Coordinates of C-alpha atoms in Angstrom, one line a residue:
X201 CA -7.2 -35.8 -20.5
X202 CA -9.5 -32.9 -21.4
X203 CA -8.3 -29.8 -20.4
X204 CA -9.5 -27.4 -17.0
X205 CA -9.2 -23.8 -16.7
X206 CA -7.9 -24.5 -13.5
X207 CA -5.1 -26.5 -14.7
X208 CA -1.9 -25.3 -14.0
X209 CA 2.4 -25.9 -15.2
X210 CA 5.2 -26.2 -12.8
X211 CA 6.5 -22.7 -12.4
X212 CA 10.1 -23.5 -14.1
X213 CA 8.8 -25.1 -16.4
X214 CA 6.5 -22.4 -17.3
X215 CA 9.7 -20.5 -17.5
X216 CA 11.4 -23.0 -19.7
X217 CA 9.4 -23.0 -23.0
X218 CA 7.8 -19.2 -22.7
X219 CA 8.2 -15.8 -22.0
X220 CA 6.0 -13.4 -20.2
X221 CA 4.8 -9.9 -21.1
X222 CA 3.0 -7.9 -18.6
X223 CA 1.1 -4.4 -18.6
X224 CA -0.1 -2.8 -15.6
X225 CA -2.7 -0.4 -15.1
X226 CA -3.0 1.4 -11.9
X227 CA -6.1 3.7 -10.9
X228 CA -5.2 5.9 -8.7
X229 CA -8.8 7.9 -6.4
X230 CA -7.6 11.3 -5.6
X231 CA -8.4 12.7 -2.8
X232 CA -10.0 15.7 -3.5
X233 CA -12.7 17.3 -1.6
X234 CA -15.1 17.2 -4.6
X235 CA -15.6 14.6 -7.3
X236 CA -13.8 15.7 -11.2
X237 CA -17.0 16.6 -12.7
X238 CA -19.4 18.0 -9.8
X239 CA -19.7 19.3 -6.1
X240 CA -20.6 16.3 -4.5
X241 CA -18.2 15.5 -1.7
X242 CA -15.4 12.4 -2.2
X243 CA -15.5 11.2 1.3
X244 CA -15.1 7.7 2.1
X245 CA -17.7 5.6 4.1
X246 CA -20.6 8.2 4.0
X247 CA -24.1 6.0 3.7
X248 CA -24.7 4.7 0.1
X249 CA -25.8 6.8 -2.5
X250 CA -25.5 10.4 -0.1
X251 CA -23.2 11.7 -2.5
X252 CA -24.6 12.4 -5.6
X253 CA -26.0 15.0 -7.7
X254 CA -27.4 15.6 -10.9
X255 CA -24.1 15.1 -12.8
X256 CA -22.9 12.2 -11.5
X257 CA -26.4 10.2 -11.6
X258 CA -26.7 11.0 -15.0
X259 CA -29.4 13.0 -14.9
X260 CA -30.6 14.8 -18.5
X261 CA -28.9 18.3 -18.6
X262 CA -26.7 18.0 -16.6
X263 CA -23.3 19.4 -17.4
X264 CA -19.9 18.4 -16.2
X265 CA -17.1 21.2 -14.8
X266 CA -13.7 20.5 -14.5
X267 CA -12.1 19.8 -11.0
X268 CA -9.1 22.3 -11.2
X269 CA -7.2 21.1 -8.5
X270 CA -8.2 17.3 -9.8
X271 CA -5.9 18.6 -13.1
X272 CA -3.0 19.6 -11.3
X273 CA -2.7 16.6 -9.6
X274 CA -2.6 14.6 -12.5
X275 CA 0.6 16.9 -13.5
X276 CA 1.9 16.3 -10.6
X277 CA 1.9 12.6 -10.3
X278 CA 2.9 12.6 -14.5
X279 CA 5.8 14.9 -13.2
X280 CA 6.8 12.2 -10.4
X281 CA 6.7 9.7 -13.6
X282 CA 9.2 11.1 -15.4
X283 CA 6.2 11.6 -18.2
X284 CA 5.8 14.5 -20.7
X285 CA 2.8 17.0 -20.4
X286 CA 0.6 18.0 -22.6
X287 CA 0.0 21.6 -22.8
X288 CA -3.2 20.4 -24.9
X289 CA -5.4 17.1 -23.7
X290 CA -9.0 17.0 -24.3
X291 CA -11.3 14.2 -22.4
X292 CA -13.7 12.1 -24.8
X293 CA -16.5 9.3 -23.7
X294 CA -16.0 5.5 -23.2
X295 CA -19.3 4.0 -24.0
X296 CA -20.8 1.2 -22.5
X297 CA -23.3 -0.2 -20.4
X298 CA -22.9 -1.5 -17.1
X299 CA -24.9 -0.9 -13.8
X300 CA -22.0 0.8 -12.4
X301 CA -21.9 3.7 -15.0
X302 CA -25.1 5.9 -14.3
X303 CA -24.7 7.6 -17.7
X304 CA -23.7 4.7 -20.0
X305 CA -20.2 6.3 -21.0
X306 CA -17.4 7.1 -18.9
X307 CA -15.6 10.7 -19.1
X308 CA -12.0 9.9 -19.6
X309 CA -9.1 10.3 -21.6
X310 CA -8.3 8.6 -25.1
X311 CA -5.6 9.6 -27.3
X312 CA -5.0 12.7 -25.6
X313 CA -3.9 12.4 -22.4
X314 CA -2.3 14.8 -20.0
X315 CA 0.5 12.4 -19.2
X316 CA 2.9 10.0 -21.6
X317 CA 5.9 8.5 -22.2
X318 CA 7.6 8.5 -18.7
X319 CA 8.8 5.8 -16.8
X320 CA 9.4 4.5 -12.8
X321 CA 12.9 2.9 -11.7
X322 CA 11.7 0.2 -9.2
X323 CA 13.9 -1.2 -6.6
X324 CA 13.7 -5.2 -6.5
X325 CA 13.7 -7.5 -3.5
X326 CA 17.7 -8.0 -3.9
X327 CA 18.3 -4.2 -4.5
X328 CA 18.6 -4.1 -8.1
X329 CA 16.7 -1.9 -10.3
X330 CA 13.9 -2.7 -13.1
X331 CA 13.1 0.6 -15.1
X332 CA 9.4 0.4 -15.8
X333 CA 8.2 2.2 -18.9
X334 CA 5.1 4.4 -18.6
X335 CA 2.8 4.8 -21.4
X336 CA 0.3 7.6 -20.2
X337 CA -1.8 8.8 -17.1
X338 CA -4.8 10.0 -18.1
X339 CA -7.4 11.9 -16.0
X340 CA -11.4 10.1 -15.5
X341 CA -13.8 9.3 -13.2
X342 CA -14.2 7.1 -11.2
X343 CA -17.6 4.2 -11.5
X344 CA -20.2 3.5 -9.0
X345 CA -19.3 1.0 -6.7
X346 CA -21.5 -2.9 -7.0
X347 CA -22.1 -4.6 -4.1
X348 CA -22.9 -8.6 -4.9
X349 CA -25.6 -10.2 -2.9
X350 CA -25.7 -14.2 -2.4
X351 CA -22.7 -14.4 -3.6
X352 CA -19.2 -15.6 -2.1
X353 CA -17.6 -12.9 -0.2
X354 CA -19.4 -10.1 -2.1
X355 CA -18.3 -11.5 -5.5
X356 CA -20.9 -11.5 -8.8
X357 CA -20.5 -14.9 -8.8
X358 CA -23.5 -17.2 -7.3
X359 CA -25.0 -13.5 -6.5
X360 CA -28.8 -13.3 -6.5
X361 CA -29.0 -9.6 -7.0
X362 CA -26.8 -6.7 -7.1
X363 CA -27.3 -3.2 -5.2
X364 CA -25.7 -0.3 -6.5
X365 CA -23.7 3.0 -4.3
X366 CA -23.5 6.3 -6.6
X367 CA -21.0 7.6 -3.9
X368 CA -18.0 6.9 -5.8
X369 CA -19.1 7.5 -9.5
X370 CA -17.6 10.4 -10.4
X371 CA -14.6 10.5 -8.0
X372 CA -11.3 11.7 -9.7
X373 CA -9.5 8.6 -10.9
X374 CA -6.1 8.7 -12.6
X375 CA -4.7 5.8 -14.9
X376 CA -1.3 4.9 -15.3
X377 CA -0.6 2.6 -17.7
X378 CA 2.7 0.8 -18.7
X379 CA 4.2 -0.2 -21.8
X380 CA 4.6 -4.0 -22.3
X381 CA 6.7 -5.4 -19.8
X382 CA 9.5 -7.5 -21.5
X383 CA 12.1 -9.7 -20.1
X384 CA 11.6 -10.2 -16.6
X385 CA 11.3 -13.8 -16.7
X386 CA 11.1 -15.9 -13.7
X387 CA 10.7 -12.0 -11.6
X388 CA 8.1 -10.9 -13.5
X389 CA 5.3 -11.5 -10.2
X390 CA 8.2 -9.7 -8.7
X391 CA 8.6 -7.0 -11.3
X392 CA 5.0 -6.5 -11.1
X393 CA 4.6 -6.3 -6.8
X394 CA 7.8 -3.8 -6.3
X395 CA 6.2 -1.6 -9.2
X396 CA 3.0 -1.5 -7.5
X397 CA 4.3 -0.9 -4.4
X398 CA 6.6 1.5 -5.9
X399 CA 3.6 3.6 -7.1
X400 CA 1.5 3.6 -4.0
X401 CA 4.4 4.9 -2.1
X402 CA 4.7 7.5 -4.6
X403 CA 1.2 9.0 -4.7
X404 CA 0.9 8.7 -1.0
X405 CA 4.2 11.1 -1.1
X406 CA 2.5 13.6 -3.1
X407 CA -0.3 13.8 -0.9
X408 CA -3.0 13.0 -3.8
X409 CA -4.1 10.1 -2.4
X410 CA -4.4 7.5 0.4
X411 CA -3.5 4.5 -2.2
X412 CA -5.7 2.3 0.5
X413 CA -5.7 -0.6 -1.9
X414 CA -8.3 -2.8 0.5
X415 CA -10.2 0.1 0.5
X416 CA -10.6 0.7 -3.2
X417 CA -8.5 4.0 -3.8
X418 CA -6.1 1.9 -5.8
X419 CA -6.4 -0.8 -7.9
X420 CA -4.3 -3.1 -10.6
X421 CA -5.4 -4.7 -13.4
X422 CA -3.1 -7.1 -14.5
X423 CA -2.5 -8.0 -18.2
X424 CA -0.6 -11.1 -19.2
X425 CA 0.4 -12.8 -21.6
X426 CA 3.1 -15.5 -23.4
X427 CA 5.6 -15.9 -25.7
X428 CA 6.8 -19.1 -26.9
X429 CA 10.7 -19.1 -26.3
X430 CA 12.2 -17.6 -29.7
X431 CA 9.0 -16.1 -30.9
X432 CA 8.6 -12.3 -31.9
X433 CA 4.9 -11.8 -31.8
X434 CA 3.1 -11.0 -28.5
X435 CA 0.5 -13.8 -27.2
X436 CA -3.2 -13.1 -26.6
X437 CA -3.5 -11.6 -23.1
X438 CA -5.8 -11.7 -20.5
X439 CA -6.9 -9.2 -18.0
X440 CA -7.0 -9.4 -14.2
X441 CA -9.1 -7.3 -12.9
X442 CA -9.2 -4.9 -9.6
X443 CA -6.5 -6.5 -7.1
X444 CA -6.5 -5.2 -4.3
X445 CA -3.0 -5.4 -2.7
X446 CA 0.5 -5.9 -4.0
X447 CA 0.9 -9.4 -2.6
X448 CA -2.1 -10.4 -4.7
X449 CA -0.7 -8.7 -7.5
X450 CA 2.5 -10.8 -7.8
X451 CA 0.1 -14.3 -6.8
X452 CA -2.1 -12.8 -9.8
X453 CA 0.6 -12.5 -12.3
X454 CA 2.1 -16.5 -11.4
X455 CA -0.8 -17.9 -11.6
X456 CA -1.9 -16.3 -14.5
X457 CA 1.4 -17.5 -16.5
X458 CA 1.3 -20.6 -15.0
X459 CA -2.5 -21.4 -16.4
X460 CA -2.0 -20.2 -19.7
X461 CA 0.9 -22.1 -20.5
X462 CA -1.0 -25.0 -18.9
X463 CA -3.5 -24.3 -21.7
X464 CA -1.3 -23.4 -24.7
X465 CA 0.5 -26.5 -23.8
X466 CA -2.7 -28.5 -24.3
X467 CA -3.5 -27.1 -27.1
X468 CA -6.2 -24.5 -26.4
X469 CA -6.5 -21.0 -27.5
X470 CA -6.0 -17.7 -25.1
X471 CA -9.2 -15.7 -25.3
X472 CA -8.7 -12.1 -24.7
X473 CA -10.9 -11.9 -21.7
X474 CA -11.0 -9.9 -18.4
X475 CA -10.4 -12.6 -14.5
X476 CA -11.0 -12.1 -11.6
X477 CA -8.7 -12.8 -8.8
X478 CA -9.7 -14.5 -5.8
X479 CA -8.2 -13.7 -2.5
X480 CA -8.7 -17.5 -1.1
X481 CA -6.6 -19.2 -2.8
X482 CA -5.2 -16.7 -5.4
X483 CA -6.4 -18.2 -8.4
X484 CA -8.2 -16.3 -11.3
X485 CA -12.1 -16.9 -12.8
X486 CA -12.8 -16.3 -16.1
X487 CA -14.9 -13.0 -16.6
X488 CA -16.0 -11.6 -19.6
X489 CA -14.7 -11.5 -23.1
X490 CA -12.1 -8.2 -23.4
X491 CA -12.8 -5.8 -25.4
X492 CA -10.8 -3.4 -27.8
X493 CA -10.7 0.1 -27.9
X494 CA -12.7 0.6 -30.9
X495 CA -15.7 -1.5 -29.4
X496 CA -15.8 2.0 -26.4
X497 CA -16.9 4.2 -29.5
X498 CA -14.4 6.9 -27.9
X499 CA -14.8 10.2 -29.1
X500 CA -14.3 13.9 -27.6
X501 CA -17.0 14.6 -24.9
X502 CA -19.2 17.8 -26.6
X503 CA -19.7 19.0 -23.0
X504 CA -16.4 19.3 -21.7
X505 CA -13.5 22.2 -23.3
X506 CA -9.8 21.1 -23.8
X507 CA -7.4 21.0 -21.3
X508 CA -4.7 24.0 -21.9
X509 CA -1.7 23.7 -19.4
X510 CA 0.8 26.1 -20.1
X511 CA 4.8 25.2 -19.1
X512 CA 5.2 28.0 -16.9
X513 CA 2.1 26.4 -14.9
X514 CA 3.6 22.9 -15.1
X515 CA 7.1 24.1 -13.7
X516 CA 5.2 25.7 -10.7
X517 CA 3.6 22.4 -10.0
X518 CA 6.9 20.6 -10.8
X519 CA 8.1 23.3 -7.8
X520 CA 5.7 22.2 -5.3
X521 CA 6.5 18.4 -5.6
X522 CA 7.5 16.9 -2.2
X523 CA 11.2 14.8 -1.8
X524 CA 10.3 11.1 -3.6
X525 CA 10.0 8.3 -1.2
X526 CA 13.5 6.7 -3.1
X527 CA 15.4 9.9 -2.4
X528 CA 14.3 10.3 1.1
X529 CA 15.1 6.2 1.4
X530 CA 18.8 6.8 0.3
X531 CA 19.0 10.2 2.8
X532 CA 17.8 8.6 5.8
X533 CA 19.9 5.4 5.2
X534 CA 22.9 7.4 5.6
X535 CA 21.9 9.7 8.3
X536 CA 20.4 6.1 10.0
X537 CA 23.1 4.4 9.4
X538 CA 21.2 1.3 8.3
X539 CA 22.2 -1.1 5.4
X540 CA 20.4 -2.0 2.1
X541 CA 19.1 -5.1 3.7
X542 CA 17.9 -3.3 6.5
X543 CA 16.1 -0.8 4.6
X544 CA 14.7 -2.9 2.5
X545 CA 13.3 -4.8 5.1
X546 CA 11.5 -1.8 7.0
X547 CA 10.0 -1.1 3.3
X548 CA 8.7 -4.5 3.0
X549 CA 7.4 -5.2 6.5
X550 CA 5.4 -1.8 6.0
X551 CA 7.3 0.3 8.8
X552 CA 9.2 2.9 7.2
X553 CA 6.6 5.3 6.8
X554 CA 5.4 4.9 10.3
X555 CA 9.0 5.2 11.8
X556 CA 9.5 8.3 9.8
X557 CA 6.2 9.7 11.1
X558 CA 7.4 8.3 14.4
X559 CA 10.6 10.3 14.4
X560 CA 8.7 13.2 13.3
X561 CA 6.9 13.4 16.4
X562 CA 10.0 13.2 18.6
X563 CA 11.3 10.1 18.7
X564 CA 14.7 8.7 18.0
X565 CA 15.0 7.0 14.9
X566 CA 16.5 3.9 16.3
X567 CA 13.6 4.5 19.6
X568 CA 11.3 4.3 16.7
X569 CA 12.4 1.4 14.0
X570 CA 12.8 -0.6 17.5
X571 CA 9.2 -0.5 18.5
X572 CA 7.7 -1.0 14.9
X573 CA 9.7 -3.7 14.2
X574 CA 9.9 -5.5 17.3
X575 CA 6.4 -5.3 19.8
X576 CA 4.3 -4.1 17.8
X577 CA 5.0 -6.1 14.4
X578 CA 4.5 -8.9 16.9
X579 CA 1.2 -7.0 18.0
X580 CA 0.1 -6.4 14.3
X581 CA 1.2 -10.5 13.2
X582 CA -1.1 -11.9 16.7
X583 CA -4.1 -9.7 15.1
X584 CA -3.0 -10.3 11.8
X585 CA -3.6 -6.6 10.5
X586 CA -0.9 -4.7 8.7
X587 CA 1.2 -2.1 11.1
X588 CA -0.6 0.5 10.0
X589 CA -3.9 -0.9 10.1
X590 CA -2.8 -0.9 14.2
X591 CA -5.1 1.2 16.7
X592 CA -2.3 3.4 17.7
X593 CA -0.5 6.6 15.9
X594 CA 2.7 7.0 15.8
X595 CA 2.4 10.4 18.0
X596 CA 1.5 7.6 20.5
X597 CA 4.5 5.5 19.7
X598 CA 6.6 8.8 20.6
X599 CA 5.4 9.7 23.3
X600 CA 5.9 6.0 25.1
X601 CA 9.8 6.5 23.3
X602 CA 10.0 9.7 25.6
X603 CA 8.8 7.9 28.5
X604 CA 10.7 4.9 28.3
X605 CA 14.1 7.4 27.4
X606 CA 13.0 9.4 30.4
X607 CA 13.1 6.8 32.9
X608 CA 9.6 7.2 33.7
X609 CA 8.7 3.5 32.4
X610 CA 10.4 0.9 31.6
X611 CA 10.3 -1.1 28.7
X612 CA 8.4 -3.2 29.4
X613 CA 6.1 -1.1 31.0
X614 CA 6.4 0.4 28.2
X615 CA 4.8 -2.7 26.9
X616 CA 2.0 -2.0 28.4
X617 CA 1.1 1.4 27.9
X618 CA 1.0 -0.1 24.2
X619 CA -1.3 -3.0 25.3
X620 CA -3.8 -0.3 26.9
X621 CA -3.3 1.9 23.7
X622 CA -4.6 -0.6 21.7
X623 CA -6.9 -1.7 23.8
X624 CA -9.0 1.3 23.2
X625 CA -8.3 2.9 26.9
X626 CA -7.4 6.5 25.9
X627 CA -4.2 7.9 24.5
X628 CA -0.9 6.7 26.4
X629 CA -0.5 9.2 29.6
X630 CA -4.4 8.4 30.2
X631 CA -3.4 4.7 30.2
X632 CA -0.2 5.6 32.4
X633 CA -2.5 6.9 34.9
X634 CA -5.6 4.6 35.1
X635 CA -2.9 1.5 35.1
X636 CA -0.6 2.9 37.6
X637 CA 2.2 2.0 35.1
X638 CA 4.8 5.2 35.8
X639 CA 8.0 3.8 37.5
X640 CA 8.2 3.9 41.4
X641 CA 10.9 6.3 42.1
X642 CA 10.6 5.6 45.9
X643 CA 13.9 4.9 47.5
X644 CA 13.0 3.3 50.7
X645 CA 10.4 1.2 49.2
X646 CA 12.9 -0.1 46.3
X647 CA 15.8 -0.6 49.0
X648 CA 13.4 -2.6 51.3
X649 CA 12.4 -4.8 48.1
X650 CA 16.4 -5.1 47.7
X651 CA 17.2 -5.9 51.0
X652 CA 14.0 -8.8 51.4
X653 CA 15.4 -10.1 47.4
X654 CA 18.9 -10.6 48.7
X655 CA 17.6 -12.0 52.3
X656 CA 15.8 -14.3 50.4
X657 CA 18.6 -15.7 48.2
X658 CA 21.7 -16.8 50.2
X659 CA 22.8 -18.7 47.8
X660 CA 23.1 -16.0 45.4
X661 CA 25.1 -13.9 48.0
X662 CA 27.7 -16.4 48.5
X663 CA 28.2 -17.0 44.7
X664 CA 28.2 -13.2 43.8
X665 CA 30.8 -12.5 46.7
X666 CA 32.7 -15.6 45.1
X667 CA 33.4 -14.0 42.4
X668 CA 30.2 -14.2 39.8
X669 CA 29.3 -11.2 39.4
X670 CA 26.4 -12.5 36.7
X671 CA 24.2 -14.2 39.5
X672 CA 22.8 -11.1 40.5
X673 CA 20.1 -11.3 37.4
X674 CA 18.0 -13.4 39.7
X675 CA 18.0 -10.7 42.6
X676 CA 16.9 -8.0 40.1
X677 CA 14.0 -10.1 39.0
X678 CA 13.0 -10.6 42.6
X679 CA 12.9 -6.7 42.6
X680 CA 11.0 -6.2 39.9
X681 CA 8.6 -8.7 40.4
X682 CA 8.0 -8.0 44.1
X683 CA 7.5 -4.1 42.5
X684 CA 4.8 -5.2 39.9
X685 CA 7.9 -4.1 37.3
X686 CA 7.6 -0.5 38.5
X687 CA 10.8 -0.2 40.0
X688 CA 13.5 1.9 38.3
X689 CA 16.3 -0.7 37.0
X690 CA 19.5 1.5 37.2
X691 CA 18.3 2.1 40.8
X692 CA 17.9 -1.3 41.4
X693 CA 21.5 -2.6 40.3
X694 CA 23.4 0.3 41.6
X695 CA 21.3 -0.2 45.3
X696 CA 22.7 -4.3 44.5
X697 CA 25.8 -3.7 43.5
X698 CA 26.1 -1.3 46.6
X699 CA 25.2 -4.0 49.4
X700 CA 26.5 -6.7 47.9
X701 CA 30.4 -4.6 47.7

């Protein structure tokens, strides 16, 4: 049977006859108010092609400057990596054509970069920890941005024509690339999600970027390749290109080592080539044949001095760096008093940030991890967005905490404030107000819905004054209902418990 590029080998038994190697390279958009090489704002969403300039379009004579602060970020996340800095980098041009590079080259880093040879400890799913080596960030910019026409969701494939947004060329990019990844074997989709997770949590803790992966301001490309069990040579690898979230990123790397070992298997040849990922069914598409360093033509840009950093410069920076999201994990478990398991589930599920935030703005920690992780991942999994991709901040999420803590809702009142909050009705006390939601506090009127509950239920009278003293569940959701879930609860069982003694 004639071999497909879409043929795939069981999973274990990929794992059986070869081993995989991995390299990931991460860019990294930095959020700086101006682009690496010009004055042309970075913002994100502005119409297409209203950011430019004569630098980044290109444009003969135009000369590049050197984003100062764009630098010291790069330190700073190389610091964060454990990497050494160069106190002398330079940046050189990548050459090549593409309609996403105005100017035919790229400006970025070669064999001078600012960062090398660090390296990011990784927590696993289980709690163990995978030491990933780093090889270098280097400092560029970023490429225009393609938008595919005709083509299945956006993609150059089937595409009539192509339109092209200048917005983003030139936007501070950093690259971190890894040393081969050897070893992980069967967790090497795993390996390969934590680390990028691991990373994006980082960055975002430094402040230098957003990491918004489905919005572009971080992206992997995946390299793969495999070993035959007991051989010593690396295989050919391939190269998936511009994933967009860590889940895909794991799916990627699977799939990858699960085709070419389909392939080697039958007996065909690994071309070094660049895929593409697709987010329907995670599979990968061939893309274009990958090509080496030597076929860029690097060498050192003529318009652009060397990069001096001095070590007294790179300790201030190293000064200014912010508690790492790991260290601040392993403080707040204790002072939480949460276990592994627990922790690592707020990191998966996307919550810890937001609780922390929440917390921040005057809620109890465990007022806080119970919303996120109870109404409102519900909330998030029924519109099936991510928790922070929810229309509500966790300021928000405070202040219902304070409500609900001062008695002034309830719960599940509470609830609803939430439901309005995310309905788009105005921040929460607005939605208090225009709902009627606050709880009623008036005495007579909660004793009169008592004394009707208990009037109405003889039954549970008799039973209560019998001796079951659970029965009286049924009384307090008379109450509440007959309130429109406004009346205050203590009241309402100590006004029970009263009559009914």
């Amino acid at each position: 049977m004639t071999y497909q590029d879409t043929d795939l080998m069981d999973y274990d038994e990929v794992l059986e006859r070869f081993d995989p190697v991995m390299g990931l390279e991460v860019h990294v958009e930095l959020q700086t108010e101006t682009k690496m090489f010009s004055a042309s704002s970075t913002d994100f969403g502005a119409p297409p092609n209203s950011h430019t300039d004569p630098t980044c379009l290109g444009l003969p004579g135009a000369l590049p400057v050197v984003n100062e602060t764009g630098v010291e970020w790069a330190i700073k996340i190389g610091l964060a990596l454990n990497c050494k800095i160069a106190e002398y980098s330079r940046f050189a041009r990548k050459n090549y054509f593409y309609p996403d590079q105005p100017k035919n080259y790229q400006i970025s880093q070669y064999d001078e970069p600012i960062a090398y040879d660090g390296y990011l400890d990784v927590q696993l799913d289980d709690g163990t920890t995978w030491r990933v080596e780093i090889e270098r960030a280097h400092m560029e910019e970023d490429t225009a941005k393609l938008t595919h026409i005709g083509g299945a969701d956006g993609r150059i494939a089937g595409a009539t024509h192509s339109l092209v947004d200048v917005n983003r060329a030139g936007v501070p990019l950093i690259e971190i690339v890894t040393k081969p990844i050897e070893g992980a074997g069967k967790r090497a989709p795993e390996v390969a999600r934590c680390y990028v997770a691991a990373l994006r949590d980082l960055v975002k803790a430094l402040g230098v970027s957003d990491a918004r992966m489905d919005q572009g301001s971080m992206r992997c490309d995946a390299n793969l390749s495999l070993m035959r069990k007991g051989a010593t040579e690396f295989g050919t690898r391939t190269e998936t290109k511009n994933i967009n979230s860590v889940r895909s990123v794991e799916q990627a790397v699977r799939y990858e080592m699960m085709r070419q070992a389909a392939a080697l298997e039958a007996g065909e040849e690994i071309i070094q080539e660049t895929r593409h990922y697709q987010e329907t069914d995670g599979s990968t598409k061939k893309g274009r044949p990958k090509e080496t360093s030597s076929d860029y033509r690097y060498f050192n840009d003529p318009d652009l001095p060397p990069v001096i950093v001095s070590r007294e410069r790179v300790e201030e920076i190293r000064a200014t760096l912010p508690e790492l999201p790991w260290v601040k994990r392993d403080r707040l478990q204790k002072e939480w008093g949460v276990s592994d398991a627990e922790m690592r589930d707020l990191v998966n599920a996307g919550a810890l940030d937001l609780i922390i935030a929440t917390t921040e703005a005057g809620a109890k920690p465990d007022e806080a991890r119970s919303w996120w992780t109870s109404y409102l991942a519900q909330k998030a999994k029924e519109s099936e967005v991510e928790l922070e991709d929810l229309a509500i901040t966790p300021a928000q999420v405070a202040r219902v905490a304070e409500l609900v803590r001062e008695d002034k809702l309830t719960n599940k009142l509470g609830r609803t404030a939430i439901d309005g909050v995310l309905a788009g009705e105005g921040d929460v006390d607005e939605v208090v107000d225009k709902r009627g939601l606050e709880v009623v506090r008036d005495d007579a009127a909660i004793e009169k819905a008592v004394d009707d509950a208990l009037a109405a239920n003889p039954d549970i009278v008799e039973k209560y004054r019998a001796g079951n003293k659970k029965v009286t569940g049924a009384i307090v959701g008379a109450v509440m209902k007959a309130t429109r879930g406004k009346a205050d609860p203590k009241t309402v069982n100590q006004l029970i418990a009263k009559k009914l003694s």
